[in-house]
PDB file of C-alpha atoms and ligand atoms in Angstrom:
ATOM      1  CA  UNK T1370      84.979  56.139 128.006  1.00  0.00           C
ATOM      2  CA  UNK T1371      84.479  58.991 125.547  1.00  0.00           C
ATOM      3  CA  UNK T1372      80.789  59.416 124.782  1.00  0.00           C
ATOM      4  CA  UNK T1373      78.710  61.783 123.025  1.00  0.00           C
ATOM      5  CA  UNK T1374      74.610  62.440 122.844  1.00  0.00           C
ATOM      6  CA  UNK T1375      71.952  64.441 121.280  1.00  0.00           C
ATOM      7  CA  UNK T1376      68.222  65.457 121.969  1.00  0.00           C
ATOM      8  CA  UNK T1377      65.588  63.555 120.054  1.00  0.00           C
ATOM      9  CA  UNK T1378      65.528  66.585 117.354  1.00  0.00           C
ATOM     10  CA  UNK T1379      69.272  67.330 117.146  1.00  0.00           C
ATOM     11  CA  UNK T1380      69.123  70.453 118.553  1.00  0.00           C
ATOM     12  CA  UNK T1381      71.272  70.297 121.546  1.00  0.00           C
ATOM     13  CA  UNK T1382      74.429  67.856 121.300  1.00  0.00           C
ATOM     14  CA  UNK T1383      76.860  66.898 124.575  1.00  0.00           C
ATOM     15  CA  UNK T1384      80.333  65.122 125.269  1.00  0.00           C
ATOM     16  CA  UNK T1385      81.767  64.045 128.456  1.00  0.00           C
ATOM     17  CA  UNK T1386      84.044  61.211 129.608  1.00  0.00           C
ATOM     18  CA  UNK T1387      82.437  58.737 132.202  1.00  0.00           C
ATOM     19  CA  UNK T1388      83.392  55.546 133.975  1.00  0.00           C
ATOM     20  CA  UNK T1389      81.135  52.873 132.734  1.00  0.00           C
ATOM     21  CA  UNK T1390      81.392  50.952 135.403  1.00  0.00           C
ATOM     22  CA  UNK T1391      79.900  53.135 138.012  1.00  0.00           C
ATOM     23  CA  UNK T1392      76.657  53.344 135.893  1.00  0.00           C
ATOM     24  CA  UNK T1393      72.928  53.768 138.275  1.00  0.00           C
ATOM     25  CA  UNK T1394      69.529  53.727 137.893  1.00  0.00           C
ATOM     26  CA  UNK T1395      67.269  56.229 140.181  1.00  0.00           C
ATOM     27  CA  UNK T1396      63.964  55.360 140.976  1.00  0.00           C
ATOM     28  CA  UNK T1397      62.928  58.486 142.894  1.00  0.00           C
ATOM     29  CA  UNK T1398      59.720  60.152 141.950  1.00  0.00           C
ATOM     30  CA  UNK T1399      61.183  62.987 140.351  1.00  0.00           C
ATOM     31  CA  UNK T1400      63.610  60.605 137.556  1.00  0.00           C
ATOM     32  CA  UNK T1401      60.067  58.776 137.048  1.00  0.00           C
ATOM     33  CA  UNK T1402      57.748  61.977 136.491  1.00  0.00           C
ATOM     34  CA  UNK T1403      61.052  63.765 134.133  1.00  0.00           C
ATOM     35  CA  UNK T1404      61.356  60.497 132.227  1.00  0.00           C
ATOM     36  CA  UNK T1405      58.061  59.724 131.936  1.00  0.00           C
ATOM     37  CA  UNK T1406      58.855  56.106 132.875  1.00  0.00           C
ATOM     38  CA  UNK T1407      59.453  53.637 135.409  1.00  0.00           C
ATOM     39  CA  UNK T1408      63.705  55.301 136.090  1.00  0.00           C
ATOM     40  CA  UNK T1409      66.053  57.016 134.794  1.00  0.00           C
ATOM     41  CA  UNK T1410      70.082  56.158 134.098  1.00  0.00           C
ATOM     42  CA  UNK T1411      73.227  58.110 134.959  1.00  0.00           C
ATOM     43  CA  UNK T1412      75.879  58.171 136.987  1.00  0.00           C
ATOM     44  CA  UNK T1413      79.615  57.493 135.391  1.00  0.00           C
ATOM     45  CA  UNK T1414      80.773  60.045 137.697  1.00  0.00           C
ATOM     46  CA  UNK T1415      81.581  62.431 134.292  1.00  0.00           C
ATOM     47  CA  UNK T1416      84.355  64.914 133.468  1.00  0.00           C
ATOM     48  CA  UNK T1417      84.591  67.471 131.111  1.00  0.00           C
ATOM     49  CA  UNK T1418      80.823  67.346 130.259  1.00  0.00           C
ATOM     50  CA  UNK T1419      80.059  70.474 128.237  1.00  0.00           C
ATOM     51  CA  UNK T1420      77.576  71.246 125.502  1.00  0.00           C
ATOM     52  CA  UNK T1421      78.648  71.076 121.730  1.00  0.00           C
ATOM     53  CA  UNK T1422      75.708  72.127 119.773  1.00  0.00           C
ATOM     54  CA  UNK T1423      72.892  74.472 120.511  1.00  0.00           C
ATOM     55  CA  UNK T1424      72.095  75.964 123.979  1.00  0.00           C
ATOM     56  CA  UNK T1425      70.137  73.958 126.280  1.00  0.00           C
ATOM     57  CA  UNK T1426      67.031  75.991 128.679  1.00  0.00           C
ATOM     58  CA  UNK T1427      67.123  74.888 132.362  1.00  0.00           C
ATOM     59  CA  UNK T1428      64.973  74.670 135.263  1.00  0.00           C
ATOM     60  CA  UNK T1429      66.302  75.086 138.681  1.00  0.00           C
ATOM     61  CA  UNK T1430      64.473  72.127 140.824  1.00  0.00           C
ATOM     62  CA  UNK T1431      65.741  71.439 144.715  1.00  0.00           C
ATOM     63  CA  UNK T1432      66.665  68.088 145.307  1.00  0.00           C
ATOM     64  CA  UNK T1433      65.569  66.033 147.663  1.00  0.00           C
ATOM     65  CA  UNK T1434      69.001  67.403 149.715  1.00  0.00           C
ATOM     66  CA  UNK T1435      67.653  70.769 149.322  1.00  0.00           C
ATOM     67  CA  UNK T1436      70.818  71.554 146.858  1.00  0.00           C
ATOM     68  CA  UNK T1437      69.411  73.473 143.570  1.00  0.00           C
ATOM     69  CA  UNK T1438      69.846  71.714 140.504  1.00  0.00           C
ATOM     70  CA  UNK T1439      69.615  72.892 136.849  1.00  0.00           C
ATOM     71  CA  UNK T1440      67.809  70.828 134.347  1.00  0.00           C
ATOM     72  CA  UNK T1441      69.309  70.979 130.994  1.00  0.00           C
ATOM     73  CA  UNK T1442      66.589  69.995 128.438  1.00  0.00           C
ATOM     74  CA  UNK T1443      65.918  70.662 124.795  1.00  0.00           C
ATOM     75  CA  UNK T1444      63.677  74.231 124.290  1.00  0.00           C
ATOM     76  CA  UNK T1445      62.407  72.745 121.314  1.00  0.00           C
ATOM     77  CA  UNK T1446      61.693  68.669 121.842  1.00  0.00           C
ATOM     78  CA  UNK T1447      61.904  68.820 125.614  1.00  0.00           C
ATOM     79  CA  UNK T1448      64.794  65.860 125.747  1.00  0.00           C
ATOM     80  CA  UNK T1449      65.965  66.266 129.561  1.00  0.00           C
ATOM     81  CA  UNK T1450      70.017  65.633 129.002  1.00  0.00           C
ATOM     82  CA  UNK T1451      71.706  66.434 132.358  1.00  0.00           C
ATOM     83  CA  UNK T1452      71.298  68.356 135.862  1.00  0.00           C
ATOM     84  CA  UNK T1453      74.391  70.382 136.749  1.00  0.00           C
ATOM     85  CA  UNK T1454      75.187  72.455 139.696  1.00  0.00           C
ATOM     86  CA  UNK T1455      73.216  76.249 139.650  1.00  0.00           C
ATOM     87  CA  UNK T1456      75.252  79.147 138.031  1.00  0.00           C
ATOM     88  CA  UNK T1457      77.640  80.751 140.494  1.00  0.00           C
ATOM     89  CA  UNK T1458      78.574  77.083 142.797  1.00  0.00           C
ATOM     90  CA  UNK T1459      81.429  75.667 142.798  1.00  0.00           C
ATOM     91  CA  UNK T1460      79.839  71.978 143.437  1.00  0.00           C
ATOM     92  CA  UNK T1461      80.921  70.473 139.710  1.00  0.00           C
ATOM     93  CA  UNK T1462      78.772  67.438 139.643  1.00  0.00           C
ATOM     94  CA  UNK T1463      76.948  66.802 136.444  1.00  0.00           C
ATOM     95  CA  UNK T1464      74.318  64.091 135.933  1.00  0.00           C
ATOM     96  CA  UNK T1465      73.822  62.962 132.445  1.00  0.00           C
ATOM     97  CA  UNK T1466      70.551  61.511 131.199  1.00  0.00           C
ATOM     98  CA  UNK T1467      72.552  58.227 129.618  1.00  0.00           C
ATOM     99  CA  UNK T1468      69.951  57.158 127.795  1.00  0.00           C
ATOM    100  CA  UNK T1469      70.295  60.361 125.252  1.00  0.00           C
ATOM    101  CA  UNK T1470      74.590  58.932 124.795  1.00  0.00           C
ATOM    102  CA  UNK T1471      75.096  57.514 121.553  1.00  0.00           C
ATOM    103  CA  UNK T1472      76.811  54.575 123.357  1.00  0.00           C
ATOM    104  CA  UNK T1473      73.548  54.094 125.567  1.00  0.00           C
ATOM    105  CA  UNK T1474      72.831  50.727 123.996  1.00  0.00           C
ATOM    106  CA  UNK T1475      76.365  49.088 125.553  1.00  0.00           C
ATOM    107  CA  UNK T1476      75.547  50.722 129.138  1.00  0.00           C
ATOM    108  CA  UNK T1477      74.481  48.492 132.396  1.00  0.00           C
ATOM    109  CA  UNK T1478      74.010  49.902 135.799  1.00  0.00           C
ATOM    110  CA  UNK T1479      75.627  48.359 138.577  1.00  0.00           C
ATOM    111  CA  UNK T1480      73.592  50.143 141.073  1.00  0.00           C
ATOM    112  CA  UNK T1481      70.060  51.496 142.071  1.00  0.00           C
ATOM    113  CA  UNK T1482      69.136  54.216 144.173  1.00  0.00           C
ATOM    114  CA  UNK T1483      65.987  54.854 145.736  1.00  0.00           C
ATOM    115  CA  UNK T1484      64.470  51.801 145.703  1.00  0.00           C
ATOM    116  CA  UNK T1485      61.662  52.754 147.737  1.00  0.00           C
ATOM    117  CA  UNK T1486      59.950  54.610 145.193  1.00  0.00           C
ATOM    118  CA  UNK T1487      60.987  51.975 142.773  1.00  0.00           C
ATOM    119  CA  UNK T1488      57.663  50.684 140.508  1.00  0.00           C
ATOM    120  CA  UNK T1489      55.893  47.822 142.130  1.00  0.00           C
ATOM    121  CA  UNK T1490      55.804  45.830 138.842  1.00  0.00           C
ATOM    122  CA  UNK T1491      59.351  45.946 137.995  1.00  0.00           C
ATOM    123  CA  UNK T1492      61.720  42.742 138.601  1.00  0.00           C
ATOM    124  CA  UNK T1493      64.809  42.709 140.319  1.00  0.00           C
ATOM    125  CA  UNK T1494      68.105  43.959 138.139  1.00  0.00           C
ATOM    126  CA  UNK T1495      70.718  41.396 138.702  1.00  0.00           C
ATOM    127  CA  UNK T1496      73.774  42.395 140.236  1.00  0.00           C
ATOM    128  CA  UNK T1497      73.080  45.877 140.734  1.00  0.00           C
ATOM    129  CA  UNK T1498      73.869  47.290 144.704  1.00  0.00           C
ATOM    130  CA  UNK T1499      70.321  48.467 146.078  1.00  0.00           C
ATOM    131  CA  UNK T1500      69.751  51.522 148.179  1.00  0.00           C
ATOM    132  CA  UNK T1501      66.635  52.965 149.498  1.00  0.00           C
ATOM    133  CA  UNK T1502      67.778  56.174 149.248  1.00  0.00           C
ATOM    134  CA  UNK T1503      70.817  58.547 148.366  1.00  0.00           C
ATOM    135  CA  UNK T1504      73.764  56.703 149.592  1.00  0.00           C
ATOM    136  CA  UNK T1505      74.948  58.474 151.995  1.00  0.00           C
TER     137      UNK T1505
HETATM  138 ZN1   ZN F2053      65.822  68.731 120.817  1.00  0.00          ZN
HETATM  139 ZN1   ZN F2054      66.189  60.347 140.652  1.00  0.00          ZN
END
């Protein structure tokens, strides 16, 4: 599906086609402390993300693979939108924070991804695929 999103103050607007039905939900400690909340959605494998309003700032942050990762986020409200590969790599993959799409609303996850830092309160998602990790 098409799908478009925005910042909370406008600022910084995004487009990107993704495959709804390979939506996930990470529980790792660093979706929880960027989120502020319990996880964070994205997946939908995306193509053709790109930026159509403003200019995001970024923070490089190694993943837990030891890859770099930019953060794209808001310089004005601080909305995290997506993590793409460092300037200069040829890796394209692009994480969207779904939950700034426009379409957010109609999204479900169909998997989860590390579990093991997943919040102790929080009930079981039906019908997602669990890992503990990345899958590998
Ligand atoms: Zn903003
Ligand atoms: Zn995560």
């Amino acid at each position: 599906m098409h799908t478009t999103g925005s910042c909370f103050c406008g600022a910084v607007e995004w487009e990107a086609e993704i495959d709804e039905n390979v939506l996930g939900v990470c529980h790792c400690r660093d979706c929880q402390v960027f989120s502020g909340s319990a996880f964070r959605m994205s997946g939908g494998n995306p193509q053709n993300f790109k930026f159509t309003k403003g200019t995001p700032k970024f923070f490089d942050k190694k993943a837990d693979s030891g890859k770099v990762r930019r953060m794209a986020f808001c310089g004005d409200c601080g909305t995290h939108l997506a993590s793409l590969p460092p300037e200069g790599e040829d890796d394209s993959f692009v994480s969207i924070r779904l939950a700034t799409s426009r379409d957010f609303a109609q999204m479900k996850p169909m998997a989860e991804i590390f579990c093991d830092s997943k919040a102790a309160w929080m009930p079981e998602l039906e019908g997602t695929i669990k890992f503990p990790k990345m899958p590998g």
